[in-house]
Coordinates of N, CA, C and O in Angstrom, one line a residue:
M22 N 59.5 114.5 44.8 CA 60.8 115.1 45.0 C 61.0 116.3 44.2 O 61.7 117.2 44.6
T23 N 60.3 116.4 43.1 CA 60.5 117.5 42.2 C 59.5 118.7 42.5 O 59.7 119.8 42.2
G24 N 58.4 118.3 43.2 CA 57.4 119.3 43.5 C 56.4 119.4 42.3 O 55.4 120.1 42.4
I25 N 56.7 118.7 41.2 CA 55.8 118.8 40.0 C 54.9 117.6 40.0 O 53.7 117.7 39.8
F26 N 55.5 116.4 40.3 CA 54.7 115.2 40.2 C 54.2 114.8 41.6 O 54.8 115.2 42.6
R27 N 53.2 114.0 41.7 CA 52.7 113.6 43.0 C 52.2 112.1 42.8 O 52.0 111.7 41.7
S28 N 52.1 111.4 43.9 CA 51.7 110.1 43.9 C 50.3 110.0 43.3 O 49.4 110.8 43.7
S29 N 50.1 109.0 42.4 CA 48.7 108.9 41.8 C 47.7 108.5 42.8 O 46.5 108.8 42.6
T30 N 48.1 107.8 43.9 CA 47.1 107.4 44.9 C 46.8 108.5 45.9 O 46.0 108.3 46.8
A31 N 47.4 109.7 45.7 CA 47.0 110.9 46.5 C 45.7 111.5 45.9 O 45.3 112.5 46.4
D32 N 45.2 110.9 44.8 CA 44.0 111.4 44.1 C 42.9 110.4 44.5 O 43.0 109.2 44.3
L33 N 41.8 111.0 45.0 CA 40.7 110.1 45.5 C 40.1 109.3 44.3 O 39.7 108.2 44.6
S34 N 40.1 109.8 43.1 CA 39.5 109.1 42.0 C 40.3 107.7 41.8 O 39.6 106.8 41.4
T35 N 41.6 107.7 42.0 CA 42.3 106.5 41.8 C 41.9 105.4 42.8 O 41.6 104.3 42.5
T36 N 41.9 105.8 44.0 CA 41.6 104.8 45.1 C 40.1 104.4 45.0 O 39.8 103.3 45.3
V37 N 39.2 105.3 44.7 CA 37.8 104.9 44.5 C 37.6 103.9 43.4 O 36.9 102.9 43.5
T38 N 38.4 104.1 42.3 CA 38.3 103.2 41.2 C 38.8 101.8 41.6 O 38.2 100.8 41.3
W39 N 39.9 101.8 42.3 CA 40.5 100.5 42.8 C 39.4 99.8 43.7 O 39.2 98.6 43.6
A40 N 38.8 100.6 44.6 CA 37.9 100.0 45.6 C 36.6 99.5 44.9 O 36.1 98.4 45.2
L41 N 36.1 100.2 43.9 CA 35.0 99.7 43.1 C 35.3 98.5 42.3 O 34.5 97.6 42.2
M42 N 36.5 98.4 41.7 CA 36.9 97.3 41.0 C 37.0 96.0 41.9 O 36.5 94.9 41.6
T43 N 37.5 96.2 43.1 CA 37.6 95.2 44.1 C 36.2 94.6 44.5 O 35.9 93.4 44.5
S44 N 35.3 95.6 44.7 CA 33.9 95.2 45.0 C 33.2 94.4 43.9 O 32.6 93.4 44.1
V45 N 33.4 94.9 42.7 CA 32.8 94.2 41.5 C 33.4 92.8 41.4 O 32.7 91.8 41.1
I46 N 34.7 92.7 41.6 CA 35.3 91.4 41.5 C 34.8 90.4 42.6 O 34.5 89.3 42.3
C47 N 34.6 91.0 43.8 CA 34.0 90.1 44.9 C 32.6 89.7 44.5 O 32.3 88.5 44.7
W48 N 31.8 90.6 44.1 CA 30.4 90.3 43.7 C 30.4 89.3 42.6 O 29.6 88.3 42.6
A49 N 31.2 89.5 41.6 CA 31.2 88.6 40.4 C 31.7 87.2 40.9 O 31.1 86.2 40.4
C50 N 32.7 87.1 41.7 CA 33.1 85.7 42.2 C 32.0 85.1 43.0 O 31.8 83.9 42.9
S51 N 31.4 85.8 43.8 CA 30.3 85.3 44.7 C 29.1 84.8 43.8 O 28.5 83.8 44.0
I52 N 28.8 85.6 42.8 CA 27.7 85.2 41.9 C 28.1 84.0 41.1 O 27.3 83.1 40.9
K53 N 29.3 83.9 40.7 CA 29.8 82.8 39.9 C 29.7 81.5 40.7 O 29.4 80.4 40.2
A54 N 30.1 81.6 42.0 CA 30.2 80.5 42.9 C 28.8 80.1 43.4 O 28.5 78.9 43.5
N55 N 27.9 81.0 43.6 CA 26.6 80.7 44.3 C 25.4 81.0 43.4 O 24.3 80.6 43.8
G56 N 25.6 81.6 42.3 CA 24.4 82.0 41.5 C 23.9 83.3 42.0 O 24.1 83.7 43.1
V57 N 23.0 84.0 41.2 CA 22.4 85.3 41.6 C 21.6 85.1 42.9 O 21.7 85.9 43.8
L58 N 20.7 84.1 42.9 CA 19.9 83.9 44.0 C 20.6 83.5 45.3 O 20.3 84.0 46.4
G59 N 21.7 82.7 45.1 CA 22.5 82.3 46.3 C 23.3 83.6 46.8 O 23.4 83.7 48.0
W60 N 23.7 84.4 45.9 CA 24.4 85.7 46.3 C 23.4 86.5 47.1 O 23.8 87.1 48.1
L61 N 22.2 86.7 46.6 CA 21.2 87.6 47.3 C 20.8 86.9 48.6 O 20.6 87.6 49.6
K62 N 20.7 85.6 48.6 CA 20.4 84.9 49.9 C 21.5 85.1 50.9 O 21.2 85.1 52.1
G63 N 22.7 85.3 50.5 CA 23.8 85.5 51.4 C 23.7 86.8 52.3 O 24.2 86.9 53.4
F64 N 22.9 87.7 51.8 CA 22.6 89.0 52.6 C 21.7 88.7 53.7 O 21.6 89.5 54.7
T65 N 21.0 87.6 53.7 CA 20.0 87.3 54.8 C 20.7 86.4 55.9 O 20.0 86.0 56.8
E66 N 21.9 86.1 55.7 CA 22.6 85.1 56.7 C 23.3 85.9 57.7 O 23.8 87.0 57.5
P67 N 23.4 85.5 58.9 CA 23.0 84.3 59.5 C 21.5 84.3 59.9 O 20.9 83.2 60.0
V68 N 20.9 85.5 60.0 CA 19.4 85.6 60.2 C 18.9 86.7 59.3 O 19.6 87.6 59.0
V69 N 17.6 86.7 59.0 CA 17.0 87.6 58.1 C 17.1 89.1 58.6 O 17.3 90.0 57.9
V70 N 17.1 89.2 59.9 CA 17.2 90.5 60.6 C 18.5 91.2 60.2 O 18.6 92.5 60.2
M71 N 19.5 90.5 59.9 CA 20.8 91.1 59.6 C 20.9 91.6 58.1 O 22.0 92.2 57.8
T72 N 19.9 91.5 57.3 CA 19.9 91.9 55.9 C 20.4 93.4 55.8 O 21.2 93.7 55.0
P73 N 19.7 94.3 56.6 CA 20.2 95.7 56.4 C 21.7 96.0 56.8 O 22.4 96.7 56.1
M74 N 22.1 95.3 57.8 CA 23.5 95.4 58.2 C 24.5 94.8 57.1 O 25.5 95.4 56.8
N75 N 24.1 93.7 56.5 CA 24.9 93.1 55.5 C 24.9 94.0 54.2 O 26.0 94.1 53.6
L76 N 23.8 94.7 53.9 CA 23.8 95.6 52.8 C 24.7 96.8 53.1 O 25.5 97.3 52.2
V77 N 24.6 97.3 54.3 CA 25.5 98.5 54.7 C 27.0 98.0 54.6 O 27.8 98.8 54.2
S78 N 27.2 96.8 55.0 CA 28.6 96.3 55.0 C 29.1 96.2 53.6 O 30.3 96.6 53.3
E79 N 28.3 95.8 52.6 CA 28.7 95.8 51.2 C 29.0 97.2 50.6 O 29.9 97.3 49.8
I80 N 28.2 98.1 51.1 CA 28.4 99.5 50.6 C 29.6 100.2 51.3 O 30.4 100.9 50.7
A81 N 29.8 99.8 52.6 CA 30.9 100.4 53.3 C 32.3 99.9 52.9 O 33.3 100.6 53.1
Q82 N 32.4 98.7 52.4 CA 33.6 98.1 52.1 C 34.4 98.9 51.0 O 35.6 99.3 51.3
P83 N 33.9 99.3 49.9 CA 34.7 100.1 48.9 C 35.0 101.5 49.5 O 36.0 102.1 49.2
I84 N 34.0 102.1 50.2 CA 34.2 103.4 50.8 C 35.4 103.4 51.8 O 36.3 104.2 51.7
S85 N 35.4 102.4 52.6 CA 36.5 102.2 53.6 C 37.8 102.0 52.9 O 38.8 102.7 53.3
M86 N 37.9 101.1 51.9 CA 39.2 100.9 51.2 C 39.7 102.1 50.5 O 40.8 102.4 50.6
A87 N 38.8 102.8 49.9 CA 39.2 104.0 49.1 C 39.7 105.1 50.0 O 40.8 105.7 49.8
F88 N 39.0 105.4 51.1 CA 39.4 106.5 52.0 C 40.6 106.1 52.8 O 41.4 107.0 53.1
R89 N 40.8 104.9 53.2 CA 42.0 104.5 53.9 C 43.2 104.7 53.1 O 44.2 105.3 53.6
H90 N 43.2 104.2 51.9 CA 44.4 104.4 51.1 C 44.7 105.8 50.7 O 45.8 106.3 50.8
F91 N 43.7 106.5 50.3 CA 43.8 108.0 50.0 C 44.3 108.8 51.2 O 45.2 109.6 51.1
G92 N 43.7 108.5 52.4 CA 44.1 109.2 53.6 C 45.6 109.0 53.9 O 46.3 110.0 54.4
N93 N 46.1 107.8 53.8 CA 47.5 107.6 54.1 C 48.4 108.4 53.2 O 49.4 109.0 53.7
I94 N 48.2 108.3 51.9 CA 49.1 109.0 51.0 C 48.9 110.5 51.1 O 49.9 111.3 51.1
A95 N 47.6 111.0 51.2 CA 47.4 112.5 51.3 C 48.0 113.0 52.6 O 48.6 114.1 52.6
G96 N 47.9 112.2 53.7 CA 48.5 112.6 54.9 C 50.0 112.8 54.8 O 50.6 113.7 55.4
G97 N 50.6 111.8 54.1 CA 52.1 111.9 53.9 C 52.4 113.2 53.1 O 53.5 113.8 53.4
N98 N 51.6 113.5 52.1 CA 51.9 114.8 51.4 C 51.8 116.0 52.3 O 52.6 116.9 52.1
V99 N 50.8 116.0 53.2 CA 50.6 117.1 54.1 C 51.8 117.2 55.0 O 52.4 118.3 55.2
L100 N 52.3 116.1 55.6 CA 53.4 116.1 56.4 C 54.7 116.6 55.7 O 55.4 117.4 56.3
T101 N 54.9 116.1 54.5 CA 56.0 116.6 53.7 C 56.0 118.1 53.5 O 57.0 118.8 53.6
S102 N 54.8 118.6 53.2 CA 54.6 120.1 53.0 C 54.9 120.9 54.3 O 55.6 121.9 54.2
L103 N 54.5 120.4 55.4 CA 54.7 121.0 56.7 C 56.2 121.0 57.0 O 56.8 122.1 57.5
V104 N 56.9 119.9 56.8 CA 58.3 119.8 57.1 C 59.1 120.7 56.1 O 60.0 121.4 56.5
Y105 N 58.6 120.8 54.9 CA 59.3 121.6 53.9 C 59.2 123.1 54.3 O 60.2 123.8 54.2
S106 N 58.0 123.5 54.8 CA 57.8 124.9 55.2 C 58.7 125.2 56.4 O 59.3 126.3 56.5
A107 N 58.7 124.3 57.4 CA 59.6 124.5 58.6 C 61.1 124.6 58.2 O 61.8 125.4 58.7
L108 N 61.5 123.7 57.3 CA 62.9 123.7 56.9 C 63.2 125.0 56.0 O 64.3 125.5 56.1
A109 N 62.2 125.5 55.3 CA 62.5 126.8 54.6 C 62.7 127.9 55.5 O 63.6 128.7 55.4
T110 N 61.9 127.9 56.6 CA 62.1 129.0 57.6 C 63.5 128.8 58.4 O 64.2 129.7 58.5
A111 N 63.8 127.5 58.7 CA 65.1 127.3 59.4 C 66.2 127.6 58.5 O 67.3 128.1 58.9
S112 N 66.1 127.2 57.2 CA 67.2 127.5 56.3 C 67.4 128.9 56.1 O 68.6 129.4 56.1
A113 N 66.4 129.7 56.0 CA 66.5 131.2 55.8 C 67.2 131.8 57.1 O 68.1 132.6 57.0
A114 N 66.7 131.3 58.3 CA 67.3 131.9 59.5 C 68.8 131.5 59.7 O 69.6 132.3 60.0
L115 N 69.1 130.2 59.5 CA 70.4 129.7 59.6 C 71.4 130.3 58.6 O 72.4 130.8 59.0
L116 N 71.0 130.3 57.4 CA 71.9 130.7 56.3 C 72.0 132.3 56.4 O 73.0 132.8 56.0
G117 N 71.0 132.9 56.8 CA 71.1 134.4 57.0 C 72.0 134.7 58.1 O 72.8 135.7 58.0
L118 N 72.0 134.0 59.2 CA 72.9 134.2 60.3 C 74.4 133.8 59.9 O 75.3 134.6 60.2
V119 N 74.5 132.7 59.2 CA 75.9 132.3 58.8 C 76.5 133.2 57.8 O 77.7 133.5 57.8
G120 N 75.7 133.8 56.9 CA 76.2 134.7 55.8 C 76.7 136.0 56.4 O 77.4 136.7 55.7
K121 N 76.3 136.4 57.6 CA 76.7 137.7 58.1 C 78.1 137.7 58.7 O 78.7 138.7 58.9
S122 N 78.7 136.5 59.0 CA 80.0 136.5 59.7 C 80.9 135.4 59.2 O 80.4 134.2 59.2
I123 N 82.1 135.7 58.9 CA 83.1 134.7 58.5 C 83.4 133.8 59.7 O 83.6 132.6 59.6
A124 N 83.5 134.5 60.9 CA 83.9 133.7 62.1 C 82.8 132.6 62.4 O 83.2 131.5 62.7
I125 N 81.6 132.9 62.2 CA 80.5 131.9 62.4 C 80.6 130.8 61.4 O 80.5 129.6 61.7
G126 N 80.9 131.2 60.1 CA 81.1 130.2 59.1 C 82.3 129.2 59.4 O 82.1 128.0 59.2
I127 N 83.4 129.8 59.9 CA 84.5 128.9 60.3 C 84.1 128.0 61.5 O 84.5 126.8 61.5
L128 N 83.4 128.5 62.5 CA 83.0 127.7 63.6 C 82.1 126.6 63.2 O 82.2 125.4 63.6
I129 N 81.2 126.9 62.3 CA 80.2 125.8 61.8 C 81.0 124.8 61.0 O 80.7 123.6 61.1
L130 N 81.9 125.2 60.2 CA 82.7 124.3 59.4 C 83.6 123.4 60.3 O 83.6 122.2 60.1
L131 N 84.2 124.0 61.3 CA 85.0 123.1 62.3 C 84.1 122.2 63.0 O 84.5 121.0 63.3
G132 N 82.9 122.7 63.5 CA 82.0 121.8 64.2 C 81.5 120.6 63.3 O 81.4 119.5 63.7
G133 N 81.3 120.9 62.0 CA 80.9 119.9 61.1 C 82.0 118.9 60.9 O 81.7 117.6 60.8
V134 N 83.2 119.3 60.7 CA 84.3 118.4 60.5 C 84.5 117.5 61.8 O 84.7 116.3 61.7
A135 N 84.3 118.1 63.0 CA 84.4 117.4 64.2 C 83.3 116.3 64.3 O 83.6 115.2 64.7
L136 N 82.1 116.6 63.9 CA 81.0 115.6 63.9 C 81.3 114.5 62.9 O 81.0 113.4 63.2
L137 N 81.9 114.9 61.7 CA 82.2 113.9 60.7 C 83.2 112.9 61.3 O 83.1 111.7 61.1
V138 N 84.3 113.4 61.9 CA 85.3 112.6 62.5 C 84.8 111.7 63.6 O 85.0 110.5 63.6
L139 N 83.9 112.3 64.4 CA 83.3 111.5 65.5 C 82.4 110.4 64.9 O 82.4 109.3 65.4
G140 N 81.7 110.7 63.9 CA 80.8 109.8 63.2 C 81.6 108.6 62.6 O 81.1 107.5 62.7
V141 N 82.7 108.9 62.0 CA 83.6 107.8 61.4 C 84.1 107.0 62.5 O 84.1 105.7 62.4
R142 N 84.6 107.6 63.6 CA 85.2 106.8 64.7 C 84.2 105.9 65.4 O 84.4 104.7 65.7
K143 N 83.0 106.4 65.7 CA 82.0 105.7 66.4 C 81.0 104.9 65.5 O 80.1 104.3 66.0
K144 N 81.2 105.1 64.2 CA 80.4 104.5 63.2 C 78.9 104.8 63.4 O 78.0 104.0 63.4
K145 N 78.6 106.1 63.6 CA 77.3 106.6 63.8 C 76.9 107.4 62.5 O 77.5 108.4 62.2
L146 N 75.8 107.0 61.9 CA 75.4 107.6 60.6 C 74.8 109.0 60.9 O 75.1 109.9 60.1
A147 N 74.1 109.2 62.0 CA 73.6 110.5 62.3 C 74.7 111.6 62.5 O 74.5 112.7 62.0
Y148 N 75.8 111.2 63.1 CA 76.9 112.2 63.3 C 77.5 112.5 61.9 O 77.8 113.7 61.7
K149 N 77.6 111.5 61.1 CA 78.1 111.8 59.7 C 77.2 112.7 58.9 O 77.7 113.6 58.3
I150 N 75.9 112.5 59.0 CA 75.0 113.3 58.2 C 75.0 114.7 58.7 O 75.1 115.7 58.0
F151 N 74.8 114.9 60.1 CA 74.8 116.3 60.6 C 76.2 117.0 60.4 O 76.3 118.2 60.2
G152 N 77.3 116.2 60.5 CA 78.6 116.8 60.3 C 78.7 117.2 58.9 O 79.3 118.3 58.6
A153 N 78.2 116.5 57.9 CA 78.3 116.9 56.5 C 77.4 118.1 56.3 O 77.8 119.0 55.5
V154 N 76.3 118.2 56.9 CA 75.4 119.4 56.7 C 76.1 120.6 57.3 O 76.1 121.7 56.7
F155 N 76.6 120.5 58.5 CA 77.3 121.7 59.1 C 78.6 122.0 58.3 O 78.8 123.2 58.1
A156 N 79.3 121.1 57.9 CA 80.5 121.4 57.1 C 80.1 122.1 55.8 O 80.8 123.1 55.4
A157 N 79.1 121.6 55.1 CA 78.6 122.2 53.9 C 78.2 123.7 54.2 O 78.4 124.6 53.4
T158 N 77.5 123.9 55.3 CA 77.0 125.2 55.6 C 78.2 126.1 55.8 O 78.2 127.3 55.3
G159 N 79.2 125.7 56.5 CA 80.4 126.5 56.7 C 81.1 126.8 55.4 O 81.6 127.9 55.2
I160 N 81.3 125.8 54.6 CA 81.9 126.0 53.3 C 81.1 127.0 52.4 O 81.7 127.9 51.8
L161 N 79.8 126.8 52.4 CA 79.0 127.8 51.6 C 79.1 129.2 52.1 O 79.2 130.2 51.3
S162 N 79.2 129.3 53.4 CA 79.4 130.7 54.0 C 80.7 131.3 53.6 O 80.8 132.5 53.3
L163 N 81.7 130.5 53.7 CA 83.1 131.0 53.4 C 83.2 131.3 51.9 O 84.0 132.2 51.5
L164 N 82.4 130.6 51.0 CA 82.5 130.9 49.6 C 81.5 132.0 49.2 O 81.5 132.4 48.0
G165 N 80.8 132.5 50.2 CA 79.8 133.6 49.9 C 78.5 133.1 49.3 O 77.7 133.9 48.7
L166 N 78.2 131.8 49.4 CA 77.0 131.2 48.8 C 76.0 130.8 49.9 O 75.3 129.9 49.8
A167 N 76.0 131.6 51.0 CA 75.2 131.3 52.1 C 73.7 131.4 51.8 O 72.9 130.9 52.6
G168 N 73.3 131.9 50.7 CA 71.9 132.1 50.4 C 71.3 130.8 49.7 O 70.1 130.8 49.4
V169 N 72.1 129.8 49.6 CA 71.5 128.6 48.9 C 70.7 127.8 50.0 O 71.2 127.4 51.0
P170 N 69.4 127.6 49.7 CA 68.6 127.0 50.8 C 68.6 125.5 50.7 O 67.7 124.8 50.4
Y171 N 69.8 124.9 51.0 CA 70.0 123.5 50.8 C 69.2 122.6 51.8 O 69.0 121.5 51.6
L172 N 68.8 123.2 53.0 CA 68.0 122.4 53.9 C 66.6 122.1 53.3 O 66.0 121.1 53.6
E173 N 66.2 122.9 52.3 CA 64.9 122.7 51.7 C 64.9 121.6 50.6 O 63.9 121.2 50.1
V174 N 66.1 121.2 50.2 CA 66.3 120.3 49.1 C 66.4 118.9 49.6 O 65.6 118.0 49.2
G175 N 67.3 118.6 50.5 CA 67.6 117.2 50.9 C 66.5 116.5 51.7 O 66.0 115.4 51.4
I176 N 66.2 117.1 52.9 CA 65.3 116.4 53.8 C 63.9 116.2 53.2 O 63.3 115.1 53.2
P177 N 63.2 117.3 52.6 CA 61.9 117.0 52.0 C 62.0 116.1 50.8 O 61.1 115.3 50.5
G178 N 63.2 116.0 50.1 CA 63.3 115.1 49.0 C 63.3 113.7 49.5 O 62.6 112.8 48.9
I179 N 63.9 113.4 50.6 CA 63.9 112.0 51.2 C 62.5 111.7 51.7 O 62.1 110.6 51.5
M180 N 61.9 112.6 52.4 CA 60.5 112.3 52.9 C 59.6 112.1 51.7 O 58.7 111.2 51.7
S181 N 59.7 112.9 50.6 CA 58.8 112.7 49.5 C 59.1 111.4 48.8 O 58.2 110.7 48.4
L182 N 60.4 111.0 48.8 CA 60.7 109.7 48.2 C 60.0 108.6 49.0 O 59.4 107.7 48.5
Y183 N 60.0 108.7 50.3 CA 59.4 107.7 51.2 C 57.9 107.7 51.0 O 57.3 106.6 50.7
F184 N 57.2 108.9 51.1 CA 55.8 108.9 51.0 C 55.3 108.5 49.6 O 54.3 107.9 49.4
D185 N 56.0 109.0 48.5 CA 55.5 108.8 47.2 C 55.8 107.4 46.6 O 55.0 106.8 46.0
V186 N 57.0 106.9 46.9 CA 57.5 105.7 46.3 C 57.2 104.5 47.3 O 56.4 103.6 47.0
F187 N 57.9 104.5 48.4 CA 57.8 103.4 49.3 C 56.4 103.3 49.9 O 55.8 102.2 49.8
S188 N 55.9 104.3 50.5 CA 54.6 104.2 51.1 C 53.5 104.0 50.1 O 52.6 103.2 50.4
G189 N 53.6 104.6 48.9 CA 52.6 104.3 47.9 C 52.7 102.9 47.5 O 51.6 102.2 47.2
G190 N 53.9 102.3 47.3 CA 54.0 100.9 47.0 C 53.5 100.0 48.1 O 52.8 99.0 47.8
V191 N 53.8 100.3 49.3 CA 53.3 99.5 50.4 C 51.8 99.6 50.5 O 51.1 98.6 50.7
Q192 N 51.2 100.8 50.3 CA 49.8 100.9 50.4 C 49.1 100.1 49.2 O 48.1 99.5 49.4
A193 N 49.7 100.1 48.1 CA 49.2 99.4 46.9 C 49.2 97.9 47.3 O 48.3 97.1 46.9
L194 N 50.3 97.4 47.9 CA 50.4 96.0 48.3 C 49.3 95.7 49.3 O 48.7 94.6 49.2
V195 N 49.1 96.5 50.3 CA 48.1 96.3 51.3 C 46.7 96.2 50.6 O 45.9 95.4 50.9
F196 N 46.5 97.2 49.7 CA 45.3 97.2 49.0 C 45.0 95.9 48.2 O 44.0 95.3 48.2
S197 N 46.1 95.4 47.6 CA 46.0 94.1 46.8 C 45.7 93.0 47.8 O 44.9 92.1 47.4
L198 N 46.4 93.0 48.9 CA 46.2 91.9 49.9 C 44.7 91.9 50.4 O 44.1 90.9 50.6
L199 N 44.2 93.1 50.7 CA 42.8 93.2 51.1 C 41.9 92.7 50.1 O 40.9 92.1 50.3
T200 N 42.2 93.0 48.8 CA 41.4 92.6 47.7 C 41.3 91.0 47.7 O 40.3 90.4 47.5
M201 N 42.5 90.4 47.8 CA 42.6 89.0 47.8 C 41.8 88.4 49.0 O 41.1 87.4 48.8
V202 N 41.8 89.0 50.1 CA 41.0 88.5 51.3 C 39.5 88.6 51.0 O 38.8 87.7 51.2
Y203 N 39.1 89.8 50.5 CA 37.7 90.0 50.2 C 37.2 89.0 49.1 O 36.1 88.4 49.2
V204 N 38.0 88.8 48.1 CA 37.6 87.9 47.0 C 37.6 86.4 47.6 O 36.7 85.7 47.3
S205 N 38.6 86.1 48.4 CA 38.5 84.7 48.9 C 37.4 84.5 49.9 O 36.8 83.4 49.9
N206 N 36.9 85.5 50.6 CA 35.7 85.4 51.4 C 34.5 85.3 50.6 O 33.5 84.6 50.9
A207 N 34.5 86.0 49.4 CA 33.3 86.0 48.6 C 33.2 84.7 47.8 O 32.1 84.2 47.5
C208 N 34.3 84.0 47.6 CA 34.3 82.8 46.8 C 35.2 81.8 47.5 O 36.4 81.6 47.0
P209 N 34.8 81.1 48.5 CA 35.7 80.2 49.2 C 36.0 79.0 48.3 O 35.3 78.7 47.4
P210 N 37.1 78.3 48.6 CA 37.5 77.2 47.8 C 36.5 76.0 48.0 O 35.9 75.9 49.0
P211 N 36.4 75.2 47.0 CA 35.5 74.0 47.1 C 36.0 73.1 48.2 O 37.2 72.9 48.4
E212 N 35.0 72.5 48.8 CA 35.3 71.5 49.9 C 35.8 70.2 49.3 O 35.4 69.8 48.2
E213 N 36.8 69.6 49.9 CA 37.4 68.3 49.4 C 36.4 67.2 49.8 O 36.0 67.1 50.9
G214 N 36.2 66.3 48.9 CA 35.3 65.2 49.2 C 35.9 64.0 49.4 O 36.0 63.0 49.9

């Protein structure tokens, strides 16, 4: 939201470290449960011909986990940047147009108030939000503060909050759940006798 900080998982080194730790935990659990020879024998199952594919699968697991998590967060950062740029252009165009005429400022203010009233009557959040934005634009224009690029502050801030906090947290949860699945597959529970 500040433009200074970014999600730690938008850095590939963080996700690679997580993925390598997951793989090491899986290997350690499997070695603990089956012994070193049993773990190595597991690469030859179900048939010996599958050994190369099983080795590739062990190498691909951390790579897949690291890039999946990194890609989701980095993609969110790219989307936020693109929306921010588009809103900067829209803000400059809109506020430049509004700042040139008091009549346009009054029309935008009245339209915003009308949307706010309609939003309250119909209980529609979108009407309330757009009404507040238009009313604020009209007021800024009438006060001579039409150069404030407020479109660049609110919407990218909300998107950044989503991608950095919520999505980063959800991705970390998914990563943890995948780790638990991989560890449980590497070290199944003992059979009941």
